[in-house]
Coordinates of C-alpha atoms in Angstrom, one line a residue:
M1204 CA -17.0 -10.4 -41.2
S1205 CA -15.2 -7.6 -42.4
N1206 CA -17.9 -5.6 -43.5
S1207 CA -21.2 -3.7 -42.4
A1208 CA -24.2 -4.1 -45.0
S1209 CA -26.1 -1.1 -44.3
M1210 CA -26.8 0.2 -47.8
T1211 CA -29.9 1.7 -49.4
T1212 CA -31.5 0.5 -52.7
S1213 CA -29.5 2.9 -55.1
G1214 CA -25.9 1.3 -53.6
R1215 CA -25.0 4.3 -51.4
A1216 CA -24.4 3.9 -47.7
A1217 CA -27.3 4.4 -45.6
L1218 CA -25.6 5.4 -42.5
P1219 CA -22.5 6.9 -41.5
S1220 CA -21.5 3.9 -39.5
S1221 CA -21.6 2.0 -43.0
Y1222 CA -18.1 0.7 -44.5
T1223 CA -16.8 -1.8 -46.8
V1224 CA -13.2 -3.5 -46.5
E1225 CA -11.8 -3.2 -50.0
S1226 CA -8.5 -5.2 -49.2
F1227 CA -6.2 -6.2 -46.7
T1228 CA -3.1 -7.8 -47.6
I1229 CA -0.2 -9.1 -45.9
K1230 CA 3.4 -9.1 -47.4
L1231 CA 5.5 -12.2 -46.3
N1232 CA 9.2 -12.1 -45.9
N1233 CA 9.8 -13.7 -49.3
G1234 CA 7.9 -10.9 -50.7
S1235 CA 4.5 -13.0 -51.6
I1236 CA 1.4 -10.8 -50.9
I1237 CA -1.2 -12.9 -49.2
N1238 CA -5.1 -11.8 -49.3
A1239 CA -6.3 -11.9 -45.6
K1240 CA -9.5 -9.9 -45.9
E1241 CA -11.7 -12.7 -45.1
L1242 CA -9.5 -13.4 -42.0
L1243 CA -10.2 -9.8 -40.3
V1244 CA -12.7 -9.7 -38.1
S1245 CA -12.5 -6.3 -36.5
F1246 CA -9.8 -3.6 -36.1
N1247 CA -9.0 0.0 -35.0
I1248 CA -6.8 2.6 -35.9
H1249 CA -5.2 5.1 -33.6
E1250 CA -4.0 8.8 -34.0
S1251 CA -2.7 11.3 -31.4
L1252 CA -1.7 14.5 -31.7
F1253 CA 1.1 13.8 -29.4
S1254 CA 2.4 11.0 -31.4
P1255 CA 4.2 10.9 -34.7
V1256 CA 3.0 7.1 -35.2
I1257 CA -0.2 5.7 -36.1
K1258 CA -0.9 2.2 -34.3
A1259 CA -3.5 -0.4 -35.4
H1260 CA -4.9 -3.3 -33.7
L1261 CA -6.4 -6.1 -36.0
K1262 CA -8.2 -9.4 -34.6
I1263 CA -7.8 -12.0 -36.9
L1264 CA -9.8 -15.5 -36.6
D1265 CA -7.4 -17.9 -38.5
G1266 CA -8.5 -21.2 -40.0
F1267 CA -5.4 -21.5 -42.6
G1268 CA -2.4 -21.9 -40.5
L1269 CA -1.5 -18.2 -41.6
L1270 CA 1.1 -17.8 -38.7
V1271 CA 3.0 -21.1 -39.3
D1272 CA 2.6 -21.2 -43.4
G1273 CA 3.5 -17.7 -43.8
H1274 CA 6.3 -17.6 -41.5
I1275 CA 4.9 -14.6 -39.6
T1276 CA 6.5 -13.5 -36.6
G1277 CA 6.6 -9.6 -36.7
G1278 CA 7.9 -6.9 -39.1
E1279 CA 5.8 -8.0 -42.1
E1280 CA 4.0 -5.2 -44.0
I1281 CA 0.2 -4.8 -44.0
S1282 CA -1.9 -2.8 -46.3
L1283 CA -5.7 -2.3 -45.5
K1284 CA -8.0 -0.3 -47.8
V1285 CA -11.4 0.9 -46.2
I1286 CA -14.2 3.0 -47.9
R1287 CA -17.7 3.9 -47.3
I1288 CA -19.6 4.8 -50.4
D1289 CA -21.3 7.7 -50.2
N1290 CA -22.5 7.9 -54.2
S1291 CA -23.3 4.1 -56.0
K1292 CA -20.9 5.3 -58.9
E1293 CA -17.7 5.8 -56.6
T1294 CA -15.0 3.5 -57.0
F1295 CA -11.8 3.5 -54.4
S1296 CA -10.1 5.8 -56.3
T1297 CA -12.7 8.3 -56.9
A1298 CA -14.0 8.0 -53.2
S1299 CA -14.0 10.9 -50.9
N1300 CA -14.3 8.7 -47.9
K1301 CA -11.5 6.0 -47.7
M1302 CA -8.6 4.8 -45.6
D1303 CA -5.3 3.6 -47.5
I1304 CA -2.8 2.7 -45.0
K1305 CA 0.4 0.6 -44.7
L1306 CA 2.2 -0.6 -41.3
N1307 CA 4.1 -3.1 -40.3
I1308 CA 3.1 -6.0 -37.7
A1309 CA 5.0 -4.6 -34.6
E1310 CA 3.5 -7.9 -32.1
I1311 CA 1.4 -10.8 -32.2
H1312 CA -0.5 -11.4 -29.3
D1313 CA -3.9 -12.5 -27.5
H1314 CA -3.5 -15.7 -29.0
S1315 CA -6.4 -18.3 -28.4
I1316 CA -8.1 -21.5 -29.9
P1317 CA -11.6 -21.2 -29.9
R1318 CA -12.1 -24.7 -31.3
A1319 CA -9.9 -27.4 -33.2
G1320 CA -8.7 -26.3 -36.4
L1321 CA -9.3 -22.3 -35.8
Q1322 CA -7.2 -19.9 -33.9
S1323 CA -7.7 -16.2 -33.0
Y1324 CA -4.9 -13.6 -32.1
M1325 CA -4.2 -9.6 -32.2
L1326 CA -1.9 -8.0 -34.6
T1327 CA -0.6 -4.8 -33.2
C1328 CA 1.1 -2.7 -36.3
L1329 CA 2.9 0.4 -36.3
S1330 CA 4.0 2.9 -39.0
Q1331 CA 7.2 1.9 -40.6
H1332 CA 9.1 4.6 -39.7
S1333 CA 8.8 3.7 -36.0
F1334 CA 10.9 0.3 -36.9
I1335 CA 13.6 2.7 -38.4
N1336 CA 13.6 5.1 -35.6
S1337 CA 14.3 2.1 -33.4
S1338 CA 17.4 1.3 -35.6
K1339 CA 19.5 4.2 -35.6
T1340 CA 20.9 7.0 -33.1
L1341 CA 22.0 10.3 -33.9
N1342 CA 25.0 12.1 -32.7
R1343 CA 26.2 14.4 -35.7
S1344 CA 26.3 18.2 -35.6
F1345 CA 23.4 20.2 -37.1
T1346 CA 22.9 24.1 -38.4
G1347 CA 19.5 25.4 -39.9
V1348 CA 16.1 26.6 -39.5
I1349 CA 14.5 24.2 -37.3
H1350 CA 11.6 23.5 -39.9
D1351 CA 14.4 22.6 -42.1
L1352 CA 16.2 20.2 -39.8
I1353 CA 13.0 18.6 -38.7
T1354 CA 12.5 17.8 -42.5
K1355 CA 15.8 16.5 -43.1
I1356 CA 15.6 13.9 -40.4
C1357 CA 12.1 12.9 -41.8
T1358 CA 13.7 12.3 -45.0
N1359 CA 17.1 11.0 -44.6
D1360 CA 16.9 9.3 -41.6
L1361 CA 13.1 8.1 -41.1
K1362 CA 12.8 7.7 -44.8
A1363 CA 9.4 9.5 -44.3
K1364 CA 7.7 12.6 -45.9
L1365 CA 6.6 15.7 -44.1
T1366 CA 4.2 18.1 -44.4
S1367 CA 5.0 21.3 -42.4
G1368 CA 3.2 24.7 -42.2
K1369 CA 4.5 28.1 -41.1
K1370 CA 8.3 28.1 -40.9
S1371 CA 10.1 29.6 -38.2
S1372 CA 12.9 32.1 -39.0
D1373 CA 15.5 31.6 -36.6
E1374 CA 18.6 29.3 -37.0
I1375 CA 20.3 27.2 -34.6
I1376 CA 23.5 25.3 -34.6
G1377 CA 24.8 22.3 -32.3
I1378 CA 25.1 18.6 -31.9
Y1379 CA 22.6 16.0 -31.5
P1380 CA 23.3 14.5 -28.4
N1381 CA 22.6 10.5 -29.0
L1382 CA 19.3 10.7 -29.6
K1383 CA 16.6 8.6 -31.8
P1384 CA 15.3 10.5 -34.7
L1385 CA 11.9 10.8 -33.4
D1386 CA 13.6 12.1 -30.0
A1387 CA 15.9 14.4 -31.5
I1388 CA 12.7 15.9 -33.3
Q1389 CA 10.7 16.1 -30.0
W1390 CA 14.0 18.1 -28.4
L1391 CA 14.2 20.5 -31.4
L1392 CA 10.6 21.2 -30.8
R1393 CA 10.8 22.7 -27.6
N1394 CA 12.9 25.7 -29.6
I1395 CA 10.6 26.2 -32.4
T1396 CA 7.7 29.0 -31.8
D1397 CA 4.8 30.6 -33.9
E1398 CA 4.3 34.1 -32.1
S1399 CA 4.8 31.9 -28.6
S1400 CA 2.3 28.8 -29.9
P1401 CA 3.8 25.5 -29.6
Y1402 CA 4.4 23.0 -32.3
F1403 CA 2.9 19.6 -33.0
F1404 CA 4.4 16.8 -34.8
Y1405 CA 2.0 14.1 -35.3
E1406 CA 1.0 11.6 -38.1
T1407 CA -2.5 11.0 -39.4
V1408 CA -3.9 8.2 -41.6
Q1409 CA -5.2 10.8 -44.0
D1410 CA -2.3 13.4 -44.3
G1411 CA 0.9 11.4 -43.1
L1412 CA 3.3 13.2 -40.9
Q1413 CA 2.5 16.7 -40.0
L1414 CA 4.2 19.7 -38.4
N1415 CA 1.9 22.5 -37.2
S1416 CA 1.8 25.0 -34.8
Y1417 CA -1.4 25.5 -32.5
N1418 CA -1.9 28.8 -33.7
E1419 CA -2.2 26.9 -37.4
L1420 CA -4.6 24.7 -36.3
I1421 CA -6.9 27.0 -34.9
D1422 CA -6.6 29.2 -38.2
N1423 CA -7.9 26.1 -40.1
G1424 CA -11.5 26.8 -38.8
V1425 CA -14.0 24.4 -37.6
F1426 CA -14.3 21.1 -39.3
N1427 CA -17.8 20.2 -38.4
T1428 CA -20.6 20.9 -35.6
Y1429 CA -22.1 18.3 -33.5
N1430 CA -24.8 17.9 -31.2
N1431 CA -26.3 15.4 -28.4
S1432 CA -30.0 16.4 -29.3
P1433 CA -31.9 13.1 -29.2
Y1434 CA -34.3 14.1 -31.9
F1435 CA -34.1 13.6 -35.6
K1436 CA -35.9 16.0 -37.7
S1437 CA -35.6 13.9 -40.8
M1438 CA -36.7 10.3 -41.9
P1439 CA -34.6 7.3 -41.7
G1440 CA -33.4 5.8 -45.0
T1441 CA -33.0 9.6 -46.4
K1442 CA -30.0 11.7 -47.5
D1443 CA -31.2 14.8 -44.8
Y1444 CA -31.1 11.6 -42.3
F1445 CA -27.8 10.5 -43.2
E1446 CA -26.5 14.2 -42.8
E1447 CA -28.3 14.4 -39.4
S1448 CA -26.8 11.1 -38.3
S1449 CA -23.3 12.1 -39.2
K1450 CA -23.3 15.1 -36.6
K1451 CA -24.8 13.2 -33.9
I1452 CA -22.7 12.5 -30.7
I1453 CA -23.7 9.0 -29.4
K1454 CA -22.1 8.9 -26.3
L1455 CA -20.6 11.6 -24.2
S1456 CA -18.3 11.0 -21.3
S1457 CA -15.6 12.8 -19.2
E1458 CA -13.6 13.1 -15.8
L1459 CA -13.5 16.8 -17.0
N1460 CA -10.2 17.2 -15.4
M1461 CA -10.8 20.8 -14.6
S1462 CA -8.2 21.6 -12.1
V1463 CA -7.1 25.0 -11.0
Y1464 CA -4.5 23.4 -8.7
K1465 CA -2.9 21.3 -11.5
S1466 CA -2.8 24.6 -13.9
I1467 CA -1.1 26.9 -11.1
N1468 CA 1.6 23.8 -11.1
S1469 CA 1.9 23.7 -14.7
G1470 CA 2.6 27.2 -15.2
V1471 CA -0.8 28.2 -17.2
Y1472 CA -1.5 31.1 -14.9
A1473 CA 2.1 32.4 -14.1
S1474 CA 5.9 31.5 -14.5
C1475 CA 9.3 32.8 -14.7
T1476 CA 12.6 32.2 -16.5
E1477 CA 16.2 32.6 -15.4
S1478 CA 18.9 32.6 -17.7
L1479 CA 22.8 32.5 -16.9
D1480 CA 24.9 33.6 -19.7
L1481 CA 28.3 31.8 -19.4
A1482 CA 30.1 33.9 -22.0
T1483 CA 29.0 37.2 -20.3
K1484 CA 28.2 36.1 -16.7
S1485 CA 24.9 37.9 -16.8
H1486 CA 21.9 36.9 -15.2
K1487 CA 18.3 37.3 -16.3
K1488 CA 14.9 36.9 -14.9
A1489 CA 11.8 37.5 -16.6
D1490 CA 7.9 37.0 -15.4
H1491 CA 5.3 35.5 -17.6
P1492 CA 1.7 36.3 -16.4
Y1493 CA -0.9 34.6 -18.4
K1494 CA -1.9 36.4 -21.9
N1495 CA -5.0 36.8 -23.8
K1496 CA -3.3 35.0 -26.6
R1497 CA -5.0 32.9 -29.6
S1498 CA -7.6 30.5 -27.7
L1499 CA -10.0 28.3 -29.3
N1500 CA -13.2 30.0 -27.8
G1501 CA -11.9 33.4 -26.6
S1502 CA -12.6 33.5 -22.7
Q1503 CA -9.8 32.6 -20.4
P1504 CA -10.8 30.1 -18.5
F1505 CA -10.2 30.7 -14.8
S1506 CA -11.5 33.9 -12.3
K1507 CA -10.0 36.9 -12.0
N1508 CA -11.5 36.9 -8.5
I1509 CA -9.5 33.9 -7.1
S1510 CA -6.3 34.5 -5.1
F1511 CA -4.0 32.6 -2.8
D1512 CA -1.6 34.3 -0.4
D1513 CA -2.9 37.5 -1.5
R1514 CA -1.8 37.2 -5.1
I1515 CA -4.1 36.6 -7.7
L1516 CA -3.5 33.5 -10.2
T1517 CA -1.6 35.4 -13.0
E1518 CA 0.8 36.9 -10.2
N1519 CA 2.1 33.5 -8.8
Y1520 CA 5.3 33.6 -10.8
K1521 CA 7.2 31.3 -8.5
A1522 CA 4.8 28.4 -9.3
K1523 CA 6.7 27.4 -12.6
Q1524 CA 10.4 28.2 -13.1
F1525 CA 12.6 27.7 -16.0
M1526 CA 16.4 27.8 -15.4
I1527 CA 18.1 27.8 -18.5
T1528 CA 21.7 28.1 -19.1
K1529 CA 23.3 29.8 -22.3
N1530 CA 26.5 30.6 -23.9
T1531 CA 26.1 33.6 -26.4
K1532 CA 29.4 33.5 -27.8
S1533 CA 29.9 29.8 -28.5
F1534 CA 28.8 30.1 -32.3
A1535 CA 29.7 33.8 -33.2
D1536 CA 26.3 35.1 -34.7
K1537 CA 24.1 32.0 -34.6
N1538 CA 22.1 30.5 -31.9
N1539 CA 22.8 27.3 -29.8
Y1540 CA 20.0 25.0 -28.6
H1541 CA 19.5 26.9 -25.4
N1542 CA 19.9 30.6 -26.5
L1543 CA 16.1 30.5 -28.1
I1544 CA 14.3 28.5 -25.4
S1545 CA 14.8 31.5 -22.9
S1546 CA 12.6 33.6 -25.0
S1547 CA 9.8 31.3 -25.7
V1548 CA 9.7 28.4 -23.4
A1549 CA 7.4 30.2 -20.8
D1550 CA 4.5 31.1 -22.9
K1551 CA 4.8 28.2 -24.9
N1552 CA 4.2 26.1 -22.1
S1553 CA 1.6 28.4 -20.8
Q1554 CA -0.5 27.4 -24.1
F1555 CA 0.3 24.0 -24.1
N1556 CA -0.8 23.0 -20.7
A1557 CA -3.8 25.4 -21.0
L1558 CA -5.4 22.7 -23.3
S1559 CA -5.9 20.4 -20.1
F1560 CA -8.3 22.8 -18.9
M1561 CA -10.9 20.7 -20.1
G1562 CA -11.2 17.4 -22.0
L1563 CA -14.3 15.1 -23.1
D1564 CA -14.7 11.7 -24.9
I1565 CA -17.2 11.5 -27.8
F1566 CA -18.5 9.0 -29.9
I1567 CA -19.6 9.8 -33.3
Y1568 CA -20.6 7.7 -36.8
G1569 CA -17.7 6.9 -38.5
D1570 CA -15.9 9.8 -40.7
L1571 CA -12.6 8.5 -42.6
N1572 CA -11.8 12.3 -43.0
M1573 CA -11.6 12.8 -39.2
T1574 CA -8.2 13.5 -38.0
V1575 CA -6.5 14.7 -35.0
G1576 CA -5.5 18.2 -35.2
K1577 CA -9.3 19.0 -36.4
V1578 CA -11.4 22.0 -34.7
L1579 CA -14.9 20.7 -33.3
N1580 CA -17.8 22.4 -32.4
L1581 CA -20.2 21.4 -29.8
N1582 CA -23.7 22.6 -29.3
I1583 CA -24.5 20.4 -26.0
T1584 CA -27.9 20.6 -24.4
K1585 CA -28.4 20.9 -20.7
S1586 CA -28.8 18.3 -18.4
T1587 CA -32.0 19.4 -16.6
D1588 CA -35.0 18.5 -14.9
T1589 CA -38.7 19.7 -14.8
N1590 CA -38.1 22.2 -12.0
A1591 CA -35.5 23.9 -14.7
Q1592 CA -37.3 23.8 -17.7
E1593 CA -38.7 27.4 -17.4
R1594 CA -35.4 28.7 -16.3
N1595 CA -33.7 27.1 -19.3
R1596 CA -36.5 28.3 -21.8
K1597 CA -35.5 32.0 -20.9
N1598 CA -32.0 31.5 -20.6
G1599 CA -31.3 28.6 -23.7
M1600 CA -31.0 25.2 -23.6
I1601 CA -27.2 24.9 -24.3
D1602 CA -24.7 24.0 -21.8
K1603 CA -22.3 26.8 -22.0
L1604 CA -19.6 25.3 -20.3
L1605 CA -19.3 22.2 -22.4
S1606 CA -20.3 23.7 -25.4
G1607 CA -17.8 25.4 -27.6
K1608 CA -14.8 24.7 -29.9
Y1609 CA -12.7 21.9 -28.9
I1610 CA -9.3 20.4 -30.7
V1611 CA -9.1 17.0 -31.5
T1612 CA -6.0 15.3 -29.7
E1613 CA -6.8 11.5 -30.0
L1614 CA -9.0 9.5 -32.2
A1615 CA -9.5 6.0 -32.8
H1616 CA -11.1 4.6 -36.0
V1617 CA -13.3 1.5 -34.6
F1618 CA -14.5 -1.0 -36.9
N1619 CA -16.4 -3.6 -35.2
G1620 CA -17.4 -6.1 -38.0
N1621 CA -21.2 -4.5 -38.0
E1622 CA -20.5 -0.5 -37.8
Y1623 CA -18.1 1.8 -37.9
T1624 CA -17.6 4.8 -35.0
C1625 CA -15.1 7.2 -34.1
D1626 CA -14.0 7.3 -30.6
I1627 CA -12.8 11.1 -30.2
G1628 CA -10.6 12.7 -27.3
I1629 CA -11.1 16.5 -27.4
Q1630 CA -9.7 19.2 -25.4
K1631 CA -10.2 22.7 -25.0
D1632 CA -8.1 25.9 -23.6
S1633 CA -10.9 28.4 -23.2
L1634 CA -14.6 29.2 -22.5
T1635 CA -17.2 30.8 -24.6
Y1636 CA -18.5 33.3 -21.9
N1637 CA -17.0 35.4 -19.4
I1638 CA -16.4 33.1 -16.3
D1639 CA -16.7 36.3 -14.0
S1640 CA -20.1 37.6 -15.5
D1641 CA -23.6 36.8 -15.0
I1642 CA -23.7 34.5 -11.9
K1643 CA -27.1 33.5 -11.1
I1644 CA -26.9 31.2 -8.2
G1645 CA -27.0 32.5 -4.6
K1646 CA -28.5 35.9 -5.7

């Protein structure tokens, strides 16, 4: 029940939705390792660009009394290995498409007895460092570069390895104010910047804990290009059909969530900072209009012609105000926590919230190398009718609004016992075209 069987005669996967559970084990409290592969009915693995913890939901069909006989109550370690065989000669160690994760049971729920002697239940599992995080609080002093401080928390407090990108150069000094380790890291992230770009602290199945700026994620380039065309050029069962299927969007849905109203309130278009320095008794105010900063698609996602109260969007500085209290002489030549934030918080906030310009939810056939933080390119076909076909032939069949580059912010690897798909939440901060040019309607 835990494998799909869509294989070619040569032994490789016929479709990207194929998968095999290589192993699934549970480590009991006494150290014993139980092979539970045959009990695993279906499962899904969740990643988020906004969360440093992987979450898994596993459905178990148990006719062996595992809960009682194994004394399972939560906290036990599970190990899960999944593979898609793209070459008949591949083993798990040499495979390019595989998943190998270890998590701990956080909750046992949704229990039922479908018939006598058989029970069904769900295991919700989390990364081990989330359990460690719950067991301690930080209230010590710190000094150093923010990247190094975050790395130390991961290594020393969470017992987890962190892979980080570009380092900032500014040092800060202060005291962690009774925060859980993961909360302390999020607190530090408010100060770290890469040319006014926000940083993301997250975990992926493939690469573990990550610390990367938005600029770095964009610089990594496009992971893959996907389309929603209903047509195939190749024949089922061929290698070309496999490749074509891997780039098809099975389903696309969205609430869009395009809202100038919300973007004004969140400070995307304009904001201001006011800082009060207790040491020098000085007050500074700075206005921060939307900048032509790094973006996924290049063109800003709002019109220069829209105005309210006789002000264009980028002049509404009081839409979002940041009030900061500083003490520049508290640590001699080093910055305290609040000294750095005044120069970066507005621009970082603008770029972060600009990602909410548009969001889509797409389903594709499974890809074990897909992770949050990847940049995807979409070619979306226009929704049209027969009366619009002639115009579309002239102007192209690509929907310019929905197409373009997006960043993966949410990801669920879904294994339902028969096939493997990816449910992907993607967002973009910009458009591929000038929103104020070439308006045809109304002319």
